[in-house]
mmCIF file of C-alpha atoms in Angstrom:
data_model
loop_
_atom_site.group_PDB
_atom_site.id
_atom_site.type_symbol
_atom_site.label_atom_id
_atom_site.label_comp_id
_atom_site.label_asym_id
_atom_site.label_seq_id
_atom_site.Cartn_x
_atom_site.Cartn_y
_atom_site.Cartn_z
ATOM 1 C CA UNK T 1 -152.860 155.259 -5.069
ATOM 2 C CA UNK T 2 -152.688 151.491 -5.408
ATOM 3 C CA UNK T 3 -148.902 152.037 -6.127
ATOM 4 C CA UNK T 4 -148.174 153.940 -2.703
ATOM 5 C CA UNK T 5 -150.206 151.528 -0.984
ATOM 6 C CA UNK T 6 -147.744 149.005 -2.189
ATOM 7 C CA UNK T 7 -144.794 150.982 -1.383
ATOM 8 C CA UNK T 8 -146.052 151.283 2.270
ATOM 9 C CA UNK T 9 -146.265 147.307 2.529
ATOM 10 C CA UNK T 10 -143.532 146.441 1.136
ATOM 11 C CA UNK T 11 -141.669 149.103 3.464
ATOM 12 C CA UNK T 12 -143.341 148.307 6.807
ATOM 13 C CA UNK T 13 -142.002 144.766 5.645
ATOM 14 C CA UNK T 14 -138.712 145.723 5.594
ATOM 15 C CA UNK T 15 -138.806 147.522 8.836
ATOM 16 C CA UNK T 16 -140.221 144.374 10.160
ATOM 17 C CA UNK T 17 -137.265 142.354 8.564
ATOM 18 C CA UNK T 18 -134.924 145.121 9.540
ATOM 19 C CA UNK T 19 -135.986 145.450 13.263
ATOM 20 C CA UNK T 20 -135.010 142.096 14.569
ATOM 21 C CA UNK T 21 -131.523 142.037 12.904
ATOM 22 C CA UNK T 22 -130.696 144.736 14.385
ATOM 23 C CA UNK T 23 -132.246 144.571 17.976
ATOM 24 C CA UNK T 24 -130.825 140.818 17.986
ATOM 25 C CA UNK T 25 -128.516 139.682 15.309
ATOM 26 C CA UNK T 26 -126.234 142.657 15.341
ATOM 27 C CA UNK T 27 -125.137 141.617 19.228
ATOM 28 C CA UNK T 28 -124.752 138.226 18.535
ATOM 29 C CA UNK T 29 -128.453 136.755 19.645
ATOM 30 C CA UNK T 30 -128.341 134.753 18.325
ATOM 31 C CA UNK T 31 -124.801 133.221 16.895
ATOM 32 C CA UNK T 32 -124.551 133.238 13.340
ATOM 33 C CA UNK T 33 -125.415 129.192 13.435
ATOM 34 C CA UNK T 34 -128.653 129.811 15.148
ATOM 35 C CA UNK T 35 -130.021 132.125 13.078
ATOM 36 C CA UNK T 36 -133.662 130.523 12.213
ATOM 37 C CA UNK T 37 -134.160 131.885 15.459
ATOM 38 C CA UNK T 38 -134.971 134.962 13.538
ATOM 39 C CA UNK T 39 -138.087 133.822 12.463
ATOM 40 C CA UNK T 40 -139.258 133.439 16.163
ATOM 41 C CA UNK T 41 -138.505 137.293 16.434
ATOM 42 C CA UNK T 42 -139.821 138.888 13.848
ATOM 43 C CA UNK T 43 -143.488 138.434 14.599
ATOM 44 C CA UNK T 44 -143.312 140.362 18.171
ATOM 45 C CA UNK T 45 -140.240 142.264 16.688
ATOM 46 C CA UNK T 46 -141.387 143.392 13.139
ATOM 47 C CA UNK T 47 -145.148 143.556 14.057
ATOM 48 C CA UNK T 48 -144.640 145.661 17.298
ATOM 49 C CA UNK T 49 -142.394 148.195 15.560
ATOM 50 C CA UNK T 50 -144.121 148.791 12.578
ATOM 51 C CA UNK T 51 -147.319 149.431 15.262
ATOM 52 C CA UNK T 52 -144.896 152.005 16.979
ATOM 53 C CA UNK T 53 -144.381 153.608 13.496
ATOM 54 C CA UNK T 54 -147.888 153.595 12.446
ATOM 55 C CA UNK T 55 -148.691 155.063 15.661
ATOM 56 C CA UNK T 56 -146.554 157.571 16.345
ATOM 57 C CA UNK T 57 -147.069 158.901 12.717
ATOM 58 C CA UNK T 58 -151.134 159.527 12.991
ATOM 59 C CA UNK T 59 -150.212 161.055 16.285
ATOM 60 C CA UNK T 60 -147.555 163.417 15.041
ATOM 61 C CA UNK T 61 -145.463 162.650 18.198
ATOM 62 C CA UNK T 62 -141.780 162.262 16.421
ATOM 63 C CA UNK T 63 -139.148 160.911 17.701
ATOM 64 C CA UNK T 64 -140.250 161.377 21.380
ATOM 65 C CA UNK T 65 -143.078 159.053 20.473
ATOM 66 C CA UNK T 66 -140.984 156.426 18.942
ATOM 67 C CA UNK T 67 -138.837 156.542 22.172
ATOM 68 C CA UNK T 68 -141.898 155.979 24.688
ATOM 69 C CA UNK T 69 -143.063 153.953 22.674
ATOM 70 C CA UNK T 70 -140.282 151.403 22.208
ATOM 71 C CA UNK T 71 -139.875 151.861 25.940
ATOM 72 C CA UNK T 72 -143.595 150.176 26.015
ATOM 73 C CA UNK T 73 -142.502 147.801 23.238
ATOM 74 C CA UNK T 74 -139.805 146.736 25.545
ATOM 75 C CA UNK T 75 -141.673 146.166 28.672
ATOM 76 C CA UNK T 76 -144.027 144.147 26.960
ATOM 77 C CA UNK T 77 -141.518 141.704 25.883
ATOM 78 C CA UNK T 78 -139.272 141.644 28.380
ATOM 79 C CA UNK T 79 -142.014 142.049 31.208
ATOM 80 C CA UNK T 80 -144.963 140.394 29.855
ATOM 81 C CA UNK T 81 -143.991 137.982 27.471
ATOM 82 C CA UNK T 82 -140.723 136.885 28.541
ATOM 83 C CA UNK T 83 -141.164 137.594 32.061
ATOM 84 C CA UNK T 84 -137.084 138.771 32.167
ATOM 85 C CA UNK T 85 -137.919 141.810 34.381
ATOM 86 C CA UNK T 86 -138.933 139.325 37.243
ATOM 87 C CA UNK T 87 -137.872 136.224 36.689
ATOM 88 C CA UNK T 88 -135.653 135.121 39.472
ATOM 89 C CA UNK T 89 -133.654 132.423 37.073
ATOM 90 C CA UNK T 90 -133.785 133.694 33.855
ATOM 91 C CA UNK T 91 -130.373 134.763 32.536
ATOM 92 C CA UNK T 92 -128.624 135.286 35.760
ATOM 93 C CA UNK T 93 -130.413 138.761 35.701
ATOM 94 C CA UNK T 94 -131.835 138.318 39.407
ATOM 95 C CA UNK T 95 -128.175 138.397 40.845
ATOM 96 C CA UNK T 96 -126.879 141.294 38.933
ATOM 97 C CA UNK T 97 -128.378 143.937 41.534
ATOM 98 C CA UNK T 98 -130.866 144.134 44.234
ATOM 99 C CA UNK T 99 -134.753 143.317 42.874
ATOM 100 C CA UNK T 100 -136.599 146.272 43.575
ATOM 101 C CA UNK T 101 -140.889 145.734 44.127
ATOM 102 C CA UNK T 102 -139.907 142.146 42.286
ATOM 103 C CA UNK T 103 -138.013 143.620 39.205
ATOM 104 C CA UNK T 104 -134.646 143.278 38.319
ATOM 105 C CA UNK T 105 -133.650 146.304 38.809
ATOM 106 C CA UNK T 106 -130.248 146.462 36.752
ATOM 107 C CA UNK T 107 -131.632 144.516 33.696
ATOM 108 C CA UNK T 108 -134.883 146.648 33.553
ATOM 109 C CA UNK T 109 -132.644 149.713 33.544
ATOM 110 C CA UNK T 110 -130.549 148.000 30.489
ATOM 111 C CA UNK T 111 -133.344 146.424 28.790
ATOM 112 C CA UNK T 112 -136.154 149.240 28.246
ATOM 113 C CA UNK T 113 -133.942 151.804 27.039
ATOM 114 C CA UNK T 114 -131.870 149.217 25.006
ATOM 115 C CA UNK T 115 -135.348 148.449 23.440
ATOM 116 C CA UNK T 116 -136.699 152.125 22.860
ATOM 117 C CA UNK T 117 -133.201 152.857 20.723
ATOM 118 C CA UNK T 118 -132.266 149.363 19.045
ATOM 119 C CA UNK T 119 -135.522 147.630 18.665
ATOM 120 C CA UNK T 120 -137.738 150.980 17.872
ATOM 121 C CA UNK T 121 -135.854 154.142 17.122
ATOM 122 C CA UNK T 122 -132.744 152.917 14.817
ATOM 123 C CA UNK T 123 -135.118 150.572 12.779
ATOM 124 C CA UNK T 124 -137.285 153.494 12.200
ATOM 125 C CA UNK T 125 -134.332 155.875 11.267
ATOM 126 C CA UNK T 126 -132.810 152.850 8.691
ATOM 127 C CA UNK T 127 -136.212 152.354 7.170
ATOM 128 C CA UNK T 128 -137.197 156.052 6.563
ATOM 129 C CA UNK T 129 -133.697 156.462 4.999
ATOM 130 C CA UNK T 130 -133.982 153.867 2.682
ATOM 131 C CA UNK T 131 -137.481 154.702 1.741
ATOM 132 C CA UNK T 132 -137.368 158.380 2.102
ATOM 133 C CA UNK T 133 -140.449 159.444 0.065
ATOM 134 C CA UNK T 134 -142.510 157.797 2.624
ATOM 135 C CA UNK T 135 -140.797 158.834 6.019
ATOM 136 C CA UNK T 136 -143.343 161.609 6.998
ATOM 137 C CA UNK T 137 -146.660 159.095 6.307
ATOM 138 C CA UNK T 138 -147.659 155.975 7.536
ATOM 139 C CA UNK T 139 -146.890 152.892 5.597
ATOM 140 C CA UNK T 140 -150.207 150.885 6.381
ATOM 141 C CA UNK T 141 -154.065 151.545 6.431
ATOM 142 C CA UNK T 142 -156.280 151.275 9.195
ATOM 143 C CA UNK T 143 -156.940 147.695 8.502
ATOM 144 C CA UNK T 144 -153.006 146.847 8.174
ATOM 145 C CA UNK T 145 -152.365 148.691 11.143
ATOM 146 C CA UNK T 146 -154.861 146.211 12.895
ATOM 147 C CA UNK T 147 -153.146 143.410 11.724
ATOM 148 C CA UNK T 148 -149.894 144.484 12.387
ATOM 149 C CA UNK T 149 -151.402 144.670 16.260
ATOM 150 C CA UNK T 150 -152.761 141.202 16.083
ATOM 151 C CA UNK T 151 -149.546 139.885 14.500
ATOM 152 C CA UNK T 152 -147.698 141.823 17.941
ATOM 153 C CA UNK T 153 -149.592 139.889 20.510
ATOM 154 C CA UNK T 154 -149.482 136.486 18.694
ATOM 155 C CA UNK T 155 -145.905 137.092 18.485
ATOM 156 C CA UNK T 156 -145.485 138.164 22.044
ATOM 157 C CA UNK T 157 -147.472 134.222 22.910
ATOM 158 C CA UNK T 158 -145.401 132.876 20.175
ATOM 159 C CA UNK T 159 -142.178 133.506 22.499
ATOM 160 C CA UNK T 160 -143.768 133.052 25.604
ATOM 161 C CA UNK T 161 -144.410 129.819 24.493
ATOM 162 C CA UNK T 162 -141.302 128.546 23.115
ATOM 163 C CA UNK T 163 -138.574 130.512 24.575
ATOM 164 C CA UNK T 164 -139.684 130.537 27.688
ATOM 165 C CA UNK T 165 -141.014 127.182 28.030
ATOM 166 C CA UNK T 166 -137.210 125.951 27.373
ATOM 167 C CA UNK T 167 -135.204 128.295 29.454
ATOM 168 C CA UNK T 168 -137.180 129.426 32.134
ATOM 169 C CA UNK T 169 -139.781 126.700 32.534
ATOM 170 C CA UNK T 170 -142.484 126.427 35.177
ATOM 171 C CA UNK T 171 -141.854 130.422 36.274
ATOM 172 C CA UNK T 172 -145.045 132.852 35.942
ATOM 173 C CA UNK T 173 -144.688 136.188 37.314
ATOM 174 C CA UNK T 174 -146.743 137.602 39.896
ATOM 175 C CA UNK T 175 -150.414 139.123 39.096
ATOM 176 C CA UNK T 176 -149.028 142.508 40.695
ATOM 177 C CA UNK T 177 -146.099 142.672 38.601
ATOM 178 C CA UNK T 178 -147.962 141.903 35.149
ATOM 179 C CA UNK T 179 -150.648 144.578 36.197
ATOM 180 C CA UNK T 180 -147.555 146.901 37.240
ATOM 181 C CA UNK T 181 -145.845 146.161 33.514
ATOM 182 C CA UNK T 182 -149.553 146.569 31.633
ATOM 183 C CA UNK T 183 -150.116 149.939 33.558
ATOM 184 C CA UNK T 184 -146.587 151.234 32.867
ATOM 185 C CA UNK T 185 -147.076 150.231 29.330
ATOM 186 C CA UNK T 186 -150.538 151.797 29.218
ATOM 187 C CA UNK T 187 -148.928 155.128 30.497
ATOM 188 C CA UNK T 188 -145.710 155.061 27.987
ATOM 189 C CA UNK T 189 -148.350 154.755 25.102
ATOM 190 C CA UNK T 190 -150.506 157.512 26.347
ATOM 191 C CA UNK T 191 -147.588 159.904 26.577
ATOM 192 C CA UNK T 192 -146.294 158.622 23.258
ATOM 193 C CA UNK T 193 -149.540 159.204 21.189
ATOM 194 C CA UNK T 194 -150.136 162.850 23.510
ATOM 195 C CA UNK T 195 -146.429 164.300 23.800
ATOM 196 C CA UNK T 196 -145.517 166.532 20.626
ATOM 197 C CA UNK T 197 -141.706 168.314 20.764
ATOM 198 C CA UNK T 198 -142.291 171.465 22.285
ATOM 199 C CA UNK T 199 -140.222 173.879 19.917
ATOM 200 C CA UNK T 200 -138.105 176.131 21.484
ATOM 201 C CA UNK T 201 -135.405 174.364 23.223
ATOM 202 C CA UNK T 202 -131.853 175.769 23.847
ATOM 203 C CA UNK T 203 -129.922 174.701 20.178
ATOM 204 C CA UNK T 204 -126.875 173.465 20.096
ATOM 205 C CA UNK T 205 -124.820 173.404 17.128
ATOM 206 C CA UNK T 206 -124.727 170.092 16.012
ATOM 207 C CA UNK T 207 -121.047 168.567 15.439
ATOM 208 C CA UNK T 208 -119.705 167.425 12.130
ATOM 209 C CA UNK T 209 -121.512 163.700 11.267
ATOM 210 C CA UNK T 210 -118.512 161.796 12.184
ATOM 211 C CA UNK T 211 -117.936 163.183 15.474
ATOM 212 C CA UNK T 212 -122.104 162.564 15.935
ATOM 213 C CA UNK T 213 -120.858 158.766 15.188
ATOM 214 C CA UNK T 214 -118.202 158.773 17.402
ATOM 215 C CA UNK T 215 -120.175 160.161 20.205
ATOM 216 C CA UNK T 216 -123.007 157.943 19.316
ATOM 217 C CA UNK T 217 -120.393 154.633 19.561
ATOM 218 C CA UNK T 218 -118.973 155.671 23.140
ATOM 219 C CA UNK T 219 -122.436 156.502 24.557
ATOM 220 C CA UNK T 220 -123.516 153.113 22.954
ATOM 221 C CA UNK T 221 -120.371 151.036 24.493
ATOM 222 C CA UNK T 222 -120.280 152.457 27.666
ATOM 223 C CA UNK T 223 -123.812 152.534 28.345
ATOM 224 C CA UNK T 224 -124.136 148.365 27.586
ATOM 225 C CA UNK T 225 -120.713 147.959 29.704
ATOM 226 C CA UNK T 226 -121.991 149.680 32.480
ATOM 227 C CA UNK T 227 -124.863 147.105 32.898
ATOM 228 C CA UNK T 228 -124.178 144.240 31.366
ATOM 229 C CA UNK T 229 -121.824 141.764 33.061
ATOM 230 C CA UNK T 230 -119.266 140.479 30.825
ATOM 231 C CA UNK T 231 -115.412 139.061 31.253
ATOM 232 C CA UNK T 232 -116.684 136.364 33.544
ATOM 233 C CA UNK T 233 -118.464 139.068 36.057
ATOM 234 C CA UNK T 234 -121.835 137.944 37.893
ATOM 235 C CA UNK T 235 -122.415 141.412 38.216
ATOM 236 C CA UNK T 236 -122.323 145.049 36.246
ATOM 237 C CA UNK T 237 -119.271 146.614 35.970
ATOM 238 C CA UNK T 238 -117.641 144.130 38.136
ATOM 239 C CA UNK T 239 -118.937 145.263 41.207
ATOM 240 C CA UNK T 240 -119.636 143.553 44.251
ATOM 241 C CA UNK T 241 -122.317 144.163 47.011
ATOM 242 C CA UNK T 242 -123.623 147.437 47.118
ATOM 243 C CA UNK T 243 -121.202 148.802 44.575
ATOM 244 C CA UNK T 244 -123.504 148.175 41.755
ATOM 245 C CA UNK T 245 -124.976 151.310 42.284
ATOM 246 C CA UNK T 246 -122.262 153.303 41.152
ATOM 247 C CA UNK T 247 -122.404 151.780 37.538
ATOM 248 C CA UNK T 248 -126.309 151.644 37.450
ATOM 249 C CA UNK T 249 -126.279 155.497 38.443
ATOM 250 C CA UNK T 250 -123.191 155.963 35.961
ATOM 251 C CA UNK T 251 -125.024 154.614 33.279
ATOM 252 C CA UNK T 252 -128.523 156.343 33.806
ATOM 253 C CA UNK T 253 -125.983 159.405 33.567
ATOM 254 C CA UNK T 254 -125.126 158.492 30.340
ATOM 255 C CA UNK T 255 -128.508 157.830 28.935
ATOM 256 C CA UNK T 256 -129.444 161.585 30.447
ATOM 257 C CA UNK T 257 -126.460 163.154 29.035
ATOM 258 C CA UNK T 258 -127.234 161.273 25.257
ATOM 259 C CA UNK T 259 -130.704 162.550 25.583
ATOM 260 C CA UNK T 260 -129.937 166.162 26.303
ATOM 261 C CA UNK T 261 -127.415 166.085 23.745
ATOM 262 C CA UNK T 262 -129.038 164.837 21.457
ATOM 263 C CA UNK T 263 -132.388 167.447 22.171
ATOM 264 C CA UNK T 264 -129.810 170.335 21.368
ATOM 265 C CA UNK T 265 -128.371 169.280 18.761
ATOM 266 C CA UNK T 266 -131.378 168.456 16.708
ATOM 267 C CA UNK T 267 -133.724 171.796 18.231
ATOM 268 C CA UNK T 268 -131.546 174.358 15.366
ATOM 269 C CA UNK T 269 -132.629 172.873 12.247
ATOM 270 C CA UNK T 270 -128.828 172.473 11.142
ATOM 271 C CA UNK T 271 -129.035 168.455 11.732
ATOM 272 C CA UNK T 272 -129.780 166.804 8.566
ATOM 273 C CA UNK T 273 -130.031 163.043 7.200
ATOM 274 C CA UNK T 274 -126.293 162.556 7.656
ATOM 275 C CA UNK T 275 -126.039 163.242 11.101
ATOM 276 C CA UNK T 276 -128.764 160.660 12.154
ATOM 277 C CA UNK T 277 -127.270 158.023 9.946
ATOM 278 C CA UNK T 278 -123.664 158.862 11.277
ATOM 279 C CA UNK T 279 -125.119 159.016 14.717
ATOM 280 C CA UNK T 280 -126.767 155.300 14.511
ATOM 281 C CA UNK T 281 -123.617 154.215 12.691
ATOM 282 C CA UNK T 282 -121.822 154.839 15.582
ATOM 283 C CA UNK T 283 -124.223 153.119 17.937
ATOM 284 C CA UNK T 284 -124.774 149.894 15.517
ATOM 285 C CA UNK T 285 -120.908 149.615 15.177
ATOM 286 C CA UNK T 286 -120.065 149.872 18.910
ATOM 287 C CA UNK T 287 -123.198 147.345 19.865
ATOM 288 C CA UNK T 288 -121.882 144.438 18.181
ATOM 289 C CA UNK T 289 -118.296 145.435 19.199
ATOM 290 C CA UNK T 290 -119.441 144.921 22.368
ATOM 291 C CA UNK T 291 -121.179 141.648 21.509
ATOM 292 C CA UNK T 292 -118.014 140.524 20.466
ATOM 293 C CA UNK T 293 -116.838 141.243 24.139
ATOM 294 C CA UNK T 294 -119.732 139.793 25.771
ATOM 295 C CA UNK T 295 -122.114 137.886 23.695
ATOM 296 C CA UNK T 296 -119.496 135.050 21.958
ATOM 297 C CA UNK T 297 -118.299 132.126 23.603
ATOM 298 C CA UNK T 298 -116.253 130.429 21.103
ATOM 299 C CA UNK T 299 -114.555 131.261 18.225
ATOM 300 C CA UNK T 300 -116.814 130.417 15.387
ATOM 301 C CA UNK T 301 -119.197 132.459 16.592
ATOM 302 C CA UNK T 302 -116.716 135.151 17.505
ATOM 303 C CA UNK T 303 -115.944 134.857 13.523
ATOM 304 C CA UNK T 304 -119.293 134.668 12.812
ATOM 305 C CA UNK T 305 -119.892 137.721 14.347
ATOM 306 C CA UNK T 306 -117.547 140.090 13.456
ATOM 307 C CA UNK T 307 -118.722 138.633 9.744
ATOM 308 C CA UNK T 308 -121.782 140.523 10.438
ATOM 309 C CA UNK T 309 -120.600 143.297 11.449
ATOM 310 C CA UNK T 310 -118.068 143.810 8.344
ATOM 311 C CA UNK T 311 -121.248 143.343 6.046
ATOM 312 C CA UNK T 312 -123.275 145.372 8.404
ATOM 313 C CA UNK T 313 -120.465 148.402 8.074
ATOM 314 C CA UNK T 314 -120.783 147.790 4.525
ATOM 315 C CA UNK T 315 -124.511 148.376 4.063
ATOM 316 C CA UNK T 316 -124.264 151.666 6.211
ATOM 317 C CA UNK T 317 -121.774 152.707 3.959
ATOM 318 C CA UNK T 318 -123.619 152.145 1.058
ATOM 319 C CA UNK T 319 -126.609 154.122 2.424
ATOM 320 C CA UNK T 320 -124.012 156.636 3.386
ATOM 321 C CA UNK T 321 -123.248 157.585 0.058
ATOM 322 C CA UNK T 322 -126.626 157.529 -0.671
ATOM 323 C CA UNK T 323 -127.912 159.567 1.775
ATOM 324 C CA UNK T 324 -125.146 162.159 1.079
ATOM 325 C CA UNK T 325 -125.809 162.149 -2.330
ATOM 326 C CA UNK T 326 -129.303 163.258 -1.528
ATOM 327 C CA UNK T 327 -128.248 165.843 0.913
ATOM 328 C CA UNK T 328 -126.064 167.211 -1.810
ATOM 329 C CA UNK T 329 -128.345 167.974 -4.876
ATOM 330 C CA UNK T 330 -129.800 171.627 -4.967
ATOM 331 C CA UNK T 331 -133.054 171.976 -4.177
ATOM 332 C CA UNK T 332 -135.551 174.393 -5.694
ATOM 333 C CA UNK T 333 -136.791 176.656 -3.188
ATOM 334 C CA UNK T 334 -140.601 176.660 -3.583
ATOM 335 C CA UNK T 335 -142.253 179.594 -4.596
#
């Protein structure tokens, strides 16, 4: 007992560790050189996802919990504790499309499902491949799972008050719009805990695990392209006026397209270990490809950069082979 209870720590550590790198340092936020930042993160970052984990396990929700729930995740950083989703100065975001009811309406369409997939789901994936004896149980006990709460919303105040305070100082968002970001977050949870996958959905066969990768990296690339200006564009996609909408709806098409996919391939019970690792592969690889595109300004940390992403190609490789050396061992069919 005392040695899975140890097991469970030390994993919900790594997720913790994991989460951040890959949410953050895998795009190139922050450059190689700056990367104490970390340690800023991985309070509201490692905290808040092992929380979505421990949650979504004792509810028995899956993956659709640990996407609704990561959506929540997001919209309490970027909404609550940054204040991103309204600010009118912070990043530029305000100018990349109209503000709709006080949001930015292209950068909450980029950020919250950006955060359910790279900050929640692909974390969770990477951890319960690594640790695989533990990937159907929660890692933590009541009491941890209390701290790992507490250790959320001091980390959420921990970056409202030093990130914010020195890029977007003096701005506080509007009463309306925190209510409107706590009651969105309140509903995400509720569905999260309360929405089981409903058995019985059209089955797809699944394609081999590279072409899941492959599909993964172009829904990945074009998705962030789509929404996030880049190349010396003020705007997404490098639109102007009311031409943003064609990229905004072009992208949501994409996300919709990914999900339904992704629901068919996965309803047959032919996908399997290597799929899912092949499929976030795909998505890791073409995420900091595009923060090579977008996220580096100079050449150091272009290098820096694509360092990571040569050592992060060689780590998924490595749990490649591991992962299909699992797959392939017989198994004894219980009697």
């Amino acid at each position: 007992m005392t040695a899975n209870k140890t097991r469970g720590r030390l994993a919900a550590l790594l997720l913790a560790v994991i989460t951040p790198l890959v949410a953050e340092f895998t795009l190139g936020n922050p450059p190689l050189r700056m990367a104490w930042l970390l340690l800023l993160w991985i309070p509201i970052y490692g905290a808040g996802v092992v929380l979505v984990r421990e949650l979504v396990r004792r509810a028995g929700t899956g993956w659709t919990g640990v996407l609704l729930l990561g959506a929540a995740y997001g919209i309490v950083e970027e909404g609550l504790a940054l204040q991103a989703l309204s600010s009118p100065t912070m990043y530029g975001a305000a100018g990349w499309a109209p503000r709709i009811l006080g949001l930015n309406s292209a950068y909450a369409e980029l950020q919250i499902p950006y955060h359910a997939v790279f900050s929640a789901a692909i974390p969770i994936l990477l951890t319960d491949l690594i640790v695989p004896s533990l990937r159907d149980r929660p890692y933590l006990g009541g009491l941890g799972t209390w701290v790992a709460g507490a250790v959320f919303v001091l980390g959420a105040l921990l970056l409202r008050v030093t990130v914010v305070t020195s890029i977007d100082p003096g701005y506080q968002a509007p009463p309306a719009i925190l209510a409107g970001c706590a009651v969105a977050v309140a509903l995400l949870v509720v569905a999260g805990l309360r929405l089981r996958p409903r058995p019985g959905a059209l089955s797809i066969r699944p394609p081999a695990p590279a072409v899941a990768g492959m599909s993964g990296a172009v829904a990945v690339f074009g998705f962030l392209a789509l929404l996030f200006p880049f190349g010396g564009a003020s705007r997404p996609a490098f639109t102007h006026g009311g031409w943003v909408v064609v990229p905004m709806s072009a992208a949501a098409a994409v996300a919709v397209a990914a999900v339904w996919l992704l629901r068919r391939w996965t309803a047959g019970g032919r996908w399997t270990d290597r799929h899912g690792l092949a499929l976030a592969s795909g998505a890791l690889v073409a995420h900091t490809a595009f923060g090579l595109v977008s996220n580096t300004d100079t050449a150091a940390d272009r290098a820096g950069l694509a360092a990571v992403g040569v050592v992060m190609a060689g780590l998924l490789a490595v749990l490649g082979r591991r992962v299909a050396g699992v797959t392939s061992r017989p198994r004894r069919v219980p009697r």
